[in-house]
Short mmCIF file of C-alpha atoms and ligand atoms in Angstrom, two decimals:
data_model
loop_
_atom_site.label_atom_id
_atom_site.label_comp_id
_atom_site.label_asym_id
_atom_site.label_seq_id
_atom_site.Cartn_x
_atom_site.Cartn_y
_atom_site.Cartn_z
CA MET A 1 19.26 4.19 -9.57
CA GLU A 2 18.97 0.72 -11.06
CA TYR A 3 16.07 0.48 -13.23
CA ARG A 4 14.07 -2.32 -14.56
CA LYS A 5 12.97 -2.92 -17.73
CA ILE A 6 9.53 -3.40 -18.40
CA ASP A 7 9.80 -4.76 -22.16
CA LYS A 8 6.56 -5.50 -23.44
CA LEU A 9 5.60 -2.18 -22.22
CA ASN A 10 9.22 -0.60 -23.00
CA VAL A 11 10.11 1.79 -20.23
CA SER A 12 12.00 1.36 -18.08
CA PRO A 13 11.51 3.04 -15.06
CA SER A 14 13.22 3.62 -12.06
CA LEU A 15 13.16 0.81 -9.14
CA LEU A 16 12.64 3.12 -6.22
CA GLY A 17 8.64 5.05 -6.70
CA PHE A 18 8.06 8.42 -5.18
CA GLY A 19 4.84 8.21 -3.58
CA CYS A 20 2.74 11.21 -3.62
CA MET A 21 0.78 10.23 0.19
CA ARG A 22 3.02 11.01 2.18
CA PHE A 23 4.23 14.51 1.98
CA PRO A 24 5.70 15.89 5.10
CA GLU A 25 2.66 18.46 5.87
CA LYS A 26 2.77 21.84 7.60
CA ASN A 27 0.07 23.32 9.58
CA GLY A 28 -1.99 20.61 8.04
CA LYS A 29 -1.39 20.64 4.26
CA ILE A 30 1.74 19.69 2.19
CA ASP A 31 4.55 21.09 3.63
CA GLU A 32 5.45 22.86 -0.21
CA ALA A 33 8.30 23.79 0.22
CA LEU A 34 10.33 21.05 1.70
CA SER A 35 8.09 18.04 -0.44
CA SER A 36 9.50 20.42 -3.83
CA GLN A 37 13.19 19.98 -2.41
CA MET A 38 12.24 15.75 -1.89
CA ILE A 39 11.13 15.45 -5.26
CA LYS A 40 13.94 18.31 -7.33
CA ILE A 41 16.74 15.71 -4.38
CA ALA A 42 15.03 11.68 -5.69
CA ILE A 43 15.16 13.17 -9.70
CA ASP A 44 18.61 14.64 -8.31
CA GLY A 45 18.64 11.20 -7.67
CA GLY A 46 17.21 9.10 -10.73
CA VAL A 47 13.58 8.23 -9.93
CA ASN A 48 11.68 9.13 -12.54
CA TYR A 49 8.30 7.04 -11.45
CA PHE A 50 5.56 9.15 -9.56
CA ASP A 51 2.68 7.95 -7.91
CA SER A 52 -0.75 10.46 -6.87
CA ALA A 53 -4.26 9.19 -6.38
CA TYR A 54 -7.40 11.59 -6.41
CA VAL A 55 -7.20 11.71 -3.12
CA TYR A 56 -3.92 11.23 -1.39
CA HIS A 57 -3.30 14.29 0.29
CA GLY A 58 -7.48 16.20 0.46
CA GLY A 59 -7.36 16.23 -3.27
CA LYS A 60 -4.24 18.13 -2.97
CA SER A 61 -1.57 15.63 -4.00
CA GLU A 62 -2.36 15.48 -7.94
CA GLU A 63 -2.21 19.11 -8.03
CA PHE A 64 1.31 19.98 -6.11
CA THR A 65 2.82 17.16 -7.54
CA GLY A 66 2.01 18.16 -11.02
CA SER A 67 3.00 21.34 -9.87
CA VAL A 68 6.50 20.52 -9.08
CA LEU A 69 6.80 17.98 -12.00
CA GLY A 70 6.07 20.41 -14.39
CA GLY A 71 9.45 21.66 -14.30
CA TYR A 72 11.03 18.87 -16.17
CA PRO A 73 10.38 18.06 -19.79
CA ARG A 74 7.23 16.13 -19.76
CA ASP A 75 9.11 12.91 -21.39
CA SER A 76 11.50 12.75 -18.04
CA PHE A 77 9.15 10.91 -15.85
CA TYR A 78 6.16 8.46 -16.04
CA MET A 79 3.30 10.00 -13.97
CA ALA A 80 0.78 7.19 -12.61
CA THR A 81 -2.32 7.78 -10.40
CA LYS A 82 -5.56 6.58 -9.98
CA LEU A 83 -9.15 5.98 -10.09
CA PRO A 84 -11.45 5.91 -7.15
CA THR A 85 -13.47 3.22 -8.00
CA TRP A 86 -15.79 3.59 -5.26
CA ALA A 87 -16.47 6.82 -6.08
CA VAL A 88 -17.66 5.85 -9.66
CA LYS A 89 -21.19 5.33 -9.87
CA SER A 90 -21.36 6.17 -13.84
CA LEU A 91 -19.07 6.21 -16.73
CA ASP A 92 -19.69 9.94 -16.66
CA ASP A 93 -18.43 9.56 -13.31
CA ALA A 94 -15.26 7.90 -13.78
CA GLN A 95 -15.10 10.27 -16.73
CA ARG A 96 -15.23 13.40 -15.03
CA ILE A 97 -12.75 12.62 -12.04
CA PHE A 98 -9.77 11.25 -15.13
CA GLY A 99 -10.23 15.39 -16.87
CA GLU A 100 -10.43 16.87 -13.06
CA GLN A 101 -6.90 14.69 -12.90
CA LEU A 102 -5.39 15.99 -15.57
CA SER A 103 -5.97 19.45 -15.22
CA ARG A 104 -5.06 19.02 -12.06
CA LEU A 105 -2.22 17.15 -13.07
CA ASN A 106 -1.34 19.65 -15.34
CA MET A 107 -1.17 16.67 -18.17
CA ASP A 108 -1.92 16.26 -21.95
CA TYR A 109 -1.55 12.50 -20.34
CA ILE A 110 -0.73 10.07 -17.38
CA ASP A 111 1.18 6.83 -17.98
CA PHE A 112 0.75 4.50 -15.98
CA TYR A 113 -3.43 4.52 -14.23
CA LEU A 114 -5.22 2.56 -12.57
CA LEU A 115 -8.27 1.57 -10.31
CA HIS A 116 -7.26 2.16 -7.16
CA ALA A 117 -7.67 -0.06 -4.34
CA LEU A 118 -9.72 -2.53 -5.65
CA ASP A 119 -11.07 -5.65 -3.95
CA LYS A 120 -14.89 -8.16 -4.60
CA LYS A 121 -17.21 -5.23 -4.45
CA LYS A 122 -15.11 -3.14 -6.08
CA TRP A 123 -14.89 -5.08 -8.53
CA ALA A 124 -17.96 -6.24 -9.20
CA ASN A 125 -18.93 -2.50 -9.81
CA MET A 126 -16.15 -1.77 -11.74
CA ARG A 127 -17.52 -4.58 -14.03
CA ASP A 128 -21.29 -3.54 -14.71
CA LEU A 129 -19.87 -0.64 -15.88
CA ASN A 130 -17.65 -3.09 -18.62
CA ILE A 131 -14.65 0.09 -17.20
CA GLU A 132 -12.07 -1.56 -18.89
CA LYS A 133 -13.95 -0.34 -22.99
CA TRP A 134 -13.91 2.79 -21.03
CA GLY A 135 -9.55 2.13 -20.12
CA GLU A 136 -8.99 0.89 -23.46
CA GLU A 137 -10.56 3.50 -25.16
CA LEU A 138 -7.80 6.14 -22.94
CA LYS A 139 -5.44 4.28 -23.61
CA ARG A 140 -6.59 4.30 -27.22
CA THR A 141 -7.00 8.20 -27.82
CA GLY A 142 -3.38 8.43 -25.34
CA LYS A 143 -5.04 10.08 -22.65
CA ILE A 144 -3.11 7.24 -20.95
CA LYS A 145 -0.15 4.94 -21.86
CA TYR A 146 -0.56 1.47 -19.05
CA PHE A 147 -4.46 0.46 -18.01
CA GLY A 148 -3.95 -1.37 -14.50
CA PHE A 149 -4.84 -1.35 -10.74
CA SER A 150 -3.94 -1.27 -6.58
CA PHE A 151 -5.59 -3.83 -4.84
CA HIS A 152 -6.41 -4.72 -1.18
CA ASP A 153 -8.57 -7.89 -0.71
CA ASP A 154 -7.73 -11.87 -0.64
CA PHE A 155 -5.75 -14.11 -2.89
CA GLU A 156 -8.98 -15.74 -4.28
CA CYS A 157 -9.81 -12.63 -5.64
CA PHE A 158 -6.26 -10.94 -6.81
CA GLU A 159 -6.39 -14.43 -9.01
CA LYS A 160 -9.70 -13.21 -10.09
CA ILE A 161 -9.22 -9.43 -11.32
CA ILE A 162 -6.03 -10.35 -12.67
CA THR A 163 -7.10 -13.50 -14.98
CA ALA A 164 -9.67 -11.23 -16.31
CA ARG A 165 -8.11 -9.24 -18.63
CA GLU A 166 -5.04 -8.73 -19.83
CA TRP A 167 -3.07 -5.94 -17.15
CA ASP A 168 -0.93 -3.79 -18.01
CA PHE A 169 0.87 -3.80 -14.51
CA CYS A 170 -0.66 -3.83 -11.10
CA GLN A 171 0.00 -2.22 -7.87
CA ILE A 172 0.24 -4.03 -4.90
CA GLN A 173 0.59 -4.18 -1.30
CA LEU A 174 4.75 -6.69 -0.41
CA ASN A 175 6.91 -6.27 2.28
CA TYR A 176 8.68 -8.86 4.43
CA MET A 177 5.95 -9.59 6.98
CA ASP A 178 2.72 -8.88 4.57
CA ILE A 179 3.09 -12.78 2.33
CA ASP A 180 -0.17 -14.22 3.07
CA GLU A 181 -2.46 -14.10 0.71
CA ASN A 182 -5.31 -12.78 2.86
CA GLN A 183 -3.81 -9.01 0.84
CA GLY A 184 -2.28 -11.35 -1.93
CA GLY A 185 1.21 -11.75 -0.85
CA LEU A 186 3.95 -13.51 -1.96
CA ALA A 187 0.71 -15.81 -3.98
CA ALA A 188 -0.07 -13.11 -6.31
CA TYR A 189 4.06 -11.89 -6.97
CA ARG A 190 4.27 -15.35 -7.55
CA LEU A 191 0.93 -15.77 -9.97
CA CYS A 192 2.22 -11.80 -12.09
CA GLU A 193 5.24 -14.13 -12.11
CA LYS A 194 3.57 -16.40 -14.39
CA LEU A 195 1.29 -14.37 -16.09
CA GLY A 196 4.66 -12.17 -17.23
CA VAL A 197 2.75 -9.14 -15.15
CA PRO A 198 5.21 -6.48 -14.39
CA VAL A 199 4.52 -5.56 -10.50
CA ILE A 200 4.39 -2.19 -8.88
CA ILE A 201 5.05 -2.86 -4.95
CA MET A 202 2.68 0.25 -2.13
CA GLU A 203 3.72 -0.50 1.58
CA PRO A 204 7.21 -2.18 1.20
CA VAL A 205 8.40 -0.97 4.79
CA LYS A 206 4.33 -1.31 6.15
CA GLY A 207 3.69 2.88 6.05
CA GLY A 208 6.67 2.89 8.41
CA SER A 209 5.90 0.20 10.70
CA LEU A 210 9.05 -1.86 9.96
CA ALA A 211 11.28 1.95 9.69
CA LYS A 212 11.48 0.79 13.62
CA LEU A 213 12.00 -2.47 15.63
CA PRO A 214 11.75 -3.41 19.13
CA GLU A 215 15.32 -3.27 20.06
CA ASN A 216 16.04 -6.79 20.56
CA LEU A 217 15.03 -7.10 16.99
CA GLU A 218 17.13 -5.06 15.74
CA LYS A 219 20.00 -6.30 17.61
CA LEU A 220 19.73 -9.39 14.61
CA PHE A 221 19.98 -7.19 12.14
CA THR A 222 22.83 -4.53 13.90
CA ALA A 223 24.63 -7.94 14.06
CA VAL A 224 24.46 -9.08 10.14
CA ASN A 225 24.91 -5.67 9.29
CA PRO A 226 25.61 -2.86 11.94
CA GLU A 227 25.17 0.54 9.34
CA ALA A 228 21.82 -0.72 7.71
CA SER A 229 18.47 0.50 8.80
CA PRO A 230 15.98 -1.45 9.48
CA ALA A 231 13.56 0.24 6.78
CA SER A 232 16.59 -0.74 4.32
CA TRP A 233 16.46 -4.00 5.02
CA ALA A 234 12.94 -3.97 3.75
CA ILE A 235 13.67 -2.66 1.30
CA ARG A 236 16.20 -5.48 -0.08
CA TRP A 237 13.43 -8.06 0.51
CA VAL A 238 11.14 -6.82 -1.50
CA GLY A 239 13.78 -6.10 -4.35
CA GLY A 240 15.13 -9.31 -4.71
CA LEU A 241 12.30 -10.05 -6.71
CA PRO A 242 12.86 -9.98 -10.26
CA GLY A 243 9.51 -9.49 -10.69
CA VAL A 244 8.95 -5.71 -8.91
CA LYS A 245 10.12 -3.24 -11.42
CA VAL A 246 9.34 -0.60 -8.75
CA ILE A 247 8.99 -0.32 -5.45
CA LEU A 248 7.10 3.11 -4.21
CA SER A 249 7.96 4.63 -0.71
CA GLY A 250 5.90 7.04 0.12
CA MET A 251 9.17 8.54 2.18
CA SER A 252 8.19 11.63 4.36
CA LYS A 253 11.84 13.56 4.98
CA ALA A 254 15.01 14.45 3.73
CA GLU A 255 17.45 11.80 4.84
CA GLN A 256 14.78 9.03 3.31
CA VAL A 257 14.82 10.26 0.13
CA TYR A 258 18.34 9.90 0.66
CA GLU A 259 19.05 6.61 1.79
CA ASN A 260 16.48 5.29 -0.13
CA LEU A 261 18.29 6.52 -3.07
CA LYS A 262 21.30 4.97 -2.06
CA THR A 263 19.68 1.20 -1.08
CA CYS A 264 18.05 1.47 -4.51
CA GLY A 265 21.10 2.47 -6.47
CA GLU A 266 22.17 -1.37 -7.10
CA LEU A 267 20.18 -2.79 -5.27
CA LYS A 268 21.86 -6.04 -3.37
CA PRO A 269 19.31 -8.79 -2.83
CA LEU A 270 19.66 -10.09 1.05
CA SER A 271 22.41 -13.17 1.35
CA ASP A 272 21.15 -16.35 2.62
CA GLU A 273 22.02 -15.28 5.50
CA GLU A 274 20.07 -12.21 5.48
CA MET A 275 17.27 -13.52 4.45
CA SER A 276 17.03 -16.20 7.19
CA VAL A 277 17.36 -12.93 9.91
CA VAL A 278 14.14 -11.31 8.73
CA GLU A 279 12.19 -14.81 8.90
CA LYS A 280 13.46 -14.98 12.48
CA VAL A 281 12.84 -10.67 12.70
CA ARG A 282 9.31 -12.05 11.07
CA THR A 283 8.44 -15.28 13.54
CA GLU A 284 9.12 -12.79 16.64
CA ARG A 285 6.99 -9.77 15.09
CA VAL A 286 3.48 -12.20 14.80
CA LYS A 287 4.14 -13.75 18.27
CA ARG A 288 3.39 -10.70 19.88
CA VAL A 289 -0.19 -10.62 18.16
CA TYR A 290 -2.66 -10.50 20.79
CA ASN A 291 -4.42 -13.16 19.71
CA GLY A 292 -5.03 -15.50 16.77
CA CYS A 293 -7.41 -14.30 14.54
CA THR A 294 -6.96 -15.60 11.14
CA GLY A 295 -9.69 -12.89 9.29
CA CYS A 296 -10.87 -16.18 7.86
CA ASN A 297 -14.71 -14.26 8.84
CA TYR A 298 -16.81 -18.08 10.48
CA CYS A 299 -17.92 -15.12 13.48
CA MET A 300 -19.65 -13.56 10.51
CA PRO A 301 -21.93 -11.68 10.04
CA CYS A 302 -22.30 -10.42 14.16
CA PRO A 303 -25.78 -9.63 14.89
CA ALA A 304 -24.77 -6.63 16.86
CA GLY A 305 -23.17 -5.41 13.55
CA VAL A 306 -19.79 -5.31 14.51
CA ASN A 307 -16.63 -6.19 12.66
CA ILE A 308 -14.95 -9.17 14.73
CA PRO A 309 -12.12 -9.79 12.69
CA TRP A 310 -11.53 -5.76 11.13
CA ASN A 311 -10.90 -5.03 15.14
CA PHE A 312 -8.85 -7.50 16.36
CA THR A 313 -6.78 -6.79 12.62
CA ILE A 314 -6.58 -3.31 14.12
CA TRP A 315 -4.98 -4.75 17.77
CA ASN A 316 -2.98 -7.89 16.38
CA ASN A 317 -1.36 -4.94 14.56
CA TYR A 318 -1.10 -2.53 16.98
CA GLY A 319 0.38 -5.75 19.10
CA ILE A 320 2.82 -6.54 16.04
CA TYR A 321 4.29 -3.26 15.11
CA GLU A 322 3.29 -0.73 18.43
CA ASN A 323 3.03 1.99 15.32
CA ARG A 324 -0.15 3.96 17.88
CA ALA A 325 -0.16 6.58 14.79
CA SER A 326 -1.20 3.20 12.55
CA ALA A 327 -3.54 1.50 15.50
CA ASN A 328 -4.95 5.62 15.65
CA TRP A 329 -6.24 6.08 11.82
CA ASP A 330 -7.29 3.04 11.60
CA TRP A 331 -9.47 3.06 14.92
CA GLY A 332 -10.33 6.45 13.01
CA ILE A 333 -12.06 4.30 10.04
CA ILE A 334 -13.19 2.33 11.85
CA SER A 335 -17.17 3.13 11.84
CA GLU A 336 -18.36 3.35 15.52
CA GLY A 337 -21.29 0.61 14.65
CA GLU A 338 -18.60 -1.42 13.60
CA LYS A 339 -16.62 -1.26 16.67
CA ALA A 340 -16.23 -3.71 19.53
CA LEU A 341 -18.63 -1.14 22.35
CA ASN A 342 -21.51 -2.78 19.85
CA CYS A 343 -21.39 -7.05 21.50
CA ASN A 344 -24.11 -7.74 23.10
CA GLU A 345 -22.85 -10.39 24.47
CA CYS A 346 -24.44 -13.72 22.52
CA GLY A 347 -21.65 -15.69 21.54
CA ALA A 348 -22.37 -17.02 18.47
CA CYS A 349 -19.01 -16.00 17.62
CA GLU A 350 -17.23 -18.35 19.71
CA GLU A 351 -19.50 -20.92 18.01
CA GLN A 352 -18.16 -20.04 15.26
CA CYS A 353 -14.84 -19.50 15.66
CA PRO A 354 -12.33 -22.10 14.15
CA GLN A 355 -9.47 -20.07 16.66
CA LYS A 356 -11.72 -21.27 19.72
CA ILE A 357 -11.05 -17.54 20.47
CA ALA A 358 -12.59 -15.71 22.77
CA VAL A 359 -14.02 -13.15 21.10
CA ARG A 360 -16.26 -11.39 24.15
CA GLU A 361 -13.50 -11.35 25.98
CA ASP A 362 -11.47 -9.65 23.22
CA LEU A 363 -13.55 -7.52 22.15
CA LYS A 364 -13.88 -5.46 25.43
CA LYS A 365 -10.20 -5.83 25.65
CA VAL A 366 -10.11 -4.26 22.12
CA GLN A 367 -12.23 -1.33 22.92
CA LYS A 368 -10.63 -0.23 25.97
CA GLN A 369 -6.90 -0.84 24.61
CA LEU A 370 -7.64 1.01 21.58
CA ASP A 371 -9.74 4.04 23.08
CA ALA A 372 -7.20 4.64 26.17
CA LEU A 373 -4.57 4.98 22.56
CA LYS A 374 -6.54 7.16 20.33
CA LYS A 375 -7.03 9.44 24.01
CA LYS A 376 -3.44 9.81 24.81
CA GLU A 377 -3.59 10.89 21.29
CA GLY A 378 -5.73 13.59 21.84
CA ALA A 379 -4.12 14.56 25.07
N1 NAP B 401 -2.91 1.97 -4.31
C1 NAP B 401 -3.38 1.39 -3.16
O1 NAP B 401 -3.37 1.53 -2.67
C2 NAP B 401 -1.80 2.46 -1.80
C3 NAP B 401 -1.99 2.11 -1.03
C4 NAP B 401 -1.10 2.89 0.42
C5 NAP B 401 0.03 2.82 -0.50
N2 NAP B 401 0.56 2.99 -2.00
C6 NAP B 401 1.06 3.79 -2.39
O2 NAP B 401 2.18 3.29 -2.41
C7 NAP B 401 3.23 4.48 -2.13
C8 NAP B 401 4.52 3.75 -1.28
O3 NAP B 401 3.76 3.07 0.27
P1 NAP B 401 4.43 3.43 1.61
O4 NAP B 401 4.11 5.10 1.70
O5 NAP B 401 2.81 3.08 2.37
O6 NAP B 401 5.48 3.36 1.77
P2 NAP B 401 5.80 2.10 2.38
O7 NAP B 401 8.10 3.05 2.55
O8 NAP B 401 6.19 1.32 3.14
O9 NAP B 401 5.88 3.46 3.73
C9 NAP B 401 6.75 4.99 3.65
C10 NAP B 401 7.02 5.40 5.83
O10 NAP B 401 7.69 4.28 6.02
C11 NAP B 401 9.24 5.19 6.56
N3 NAP B 401 10.18 5.26 5.81
C12 NAP B 401 10.17 5.43 4.24
N4 NAP B 401 11.36 4.93 3.92
C13 NAP B 401 12.21 4.97 5.41
C14 NAP B 401 14.01 5.30 5.76
N5 NAP B 401 14.32 5.34 4.88
N6 NAP B 401 14.21 5.48 7.35
C15 NAP B 401 12.93 5.65 8.11
N7 NAP B 401 11.73 4.97 7.67
C16 NAP B 401 11.50 5.40 6.53
C17 NAP B 401 8.49 6.94 6.72
O11 NAP B 401 8.04 6.56 8.12
P3 NAP B 401 7.49 8.57 8.87
O12 NAP B 401 7.16 9.21 8.47
O13 NAP B 401 6.56 7.31 9.98
O14 NAP B 401 8.92 8.61 9.17
C18 NAP B 401 7.02 6.67 5.58
O15 NAP B 401 6.36 7.84 5.77
C19 NAP B 401 2.13 5.74 -1.10
O16 NAP B 401 3.09 6.55 -0.95
C20 NAP B 401 1.51 5.38 -2.23
O17 NAP B 401 2.13 6.65 -3.57
C21 NAP B 401 -1.42 2.83 -3.26
#
């Protein structure tokens, strides 16, 4: 296993970190036998970083992960978990949840503690509560070792958060598709490098979407390296960035653990030739979007309450990745009131759209296609 020392924290996490969000399940619950086995394979292969959260697996991830890790010396691994920022309305809430997390994990302290999924709104709320001071106090009393955040918003927001204080680390979504500023992307990574903030990566394989490619694109990879899987290309791409200290993967099968251990054993950054192949794959995939929505929000607010950019993001992602499970998941999360079907065809959005998208027509297609997909899943 490759270990990338973080000098300023004096820690050496394994490059491959175990994401405790996608354990295999049986009858809607964590398949504990298989998941324990996967954790053991990972530890035997040198993994020492585990990333959970209060909400993963319906709140069961921390308890399960803690129960397996309880069989190992506490100083032989790093435990990371996250405060559900959206559920915290007061410092009492934060304190109560933190206490619950320690007891679920059955641990006296947490190594890496994160404010979960910060965006503009959640960060504003956290600041109002002066959560930084609370985090510092947890550090001072030894309840946590390092204080950081995970992030889902655009680069402008990222810049504000990362420069607001001295963070020990941060967790960002980065893979060879998500390089643009709408998730922080490479700009966020570079800023961390400049500021000396260690970076933990989530979604290196884009939640599984980069593990399966259409045949014509997979051929581009296999022509250069017939043995390597698309997932290993994605992991090597992100691992080629020196400021990346841990690559989290939410592995759902034992074979994935074995393969990712191999990829991160001694990670070989992509060669220039391989980088140009990835660029080709990326360009081809991006072409598969259904429309050119860039998420600029000029169309918002919609008088009928439709969240136009979100509808298009789900639809376009389905076009690019053809990942049915992921599209259905997203279509399940967006509220009924924000869905395309509420469009009353007033056309105000089309006057504002810089991309000149036929918003009204496309919204009809979104609703039809994503509803049909959902039906197929239910059938
Ligand atoms: N803080 C946050 O807001 C946040 C958000 C997202 C994630 N996270 C954390 O980051 C971790 C990593 O994110 P992620 O789980 O989305 O990582 P990921 O590696 O991008 O996606 C994991 C999925 O990729 C596929 N995969 C991984 N390795 C593979 C391999 N060798 N071969 C084939 N397929 C492979 C599997 O898909 P299949 O299951 O379909 O086979 C697996 O479930 C999470 O587990 C979680 O701990 C945090």
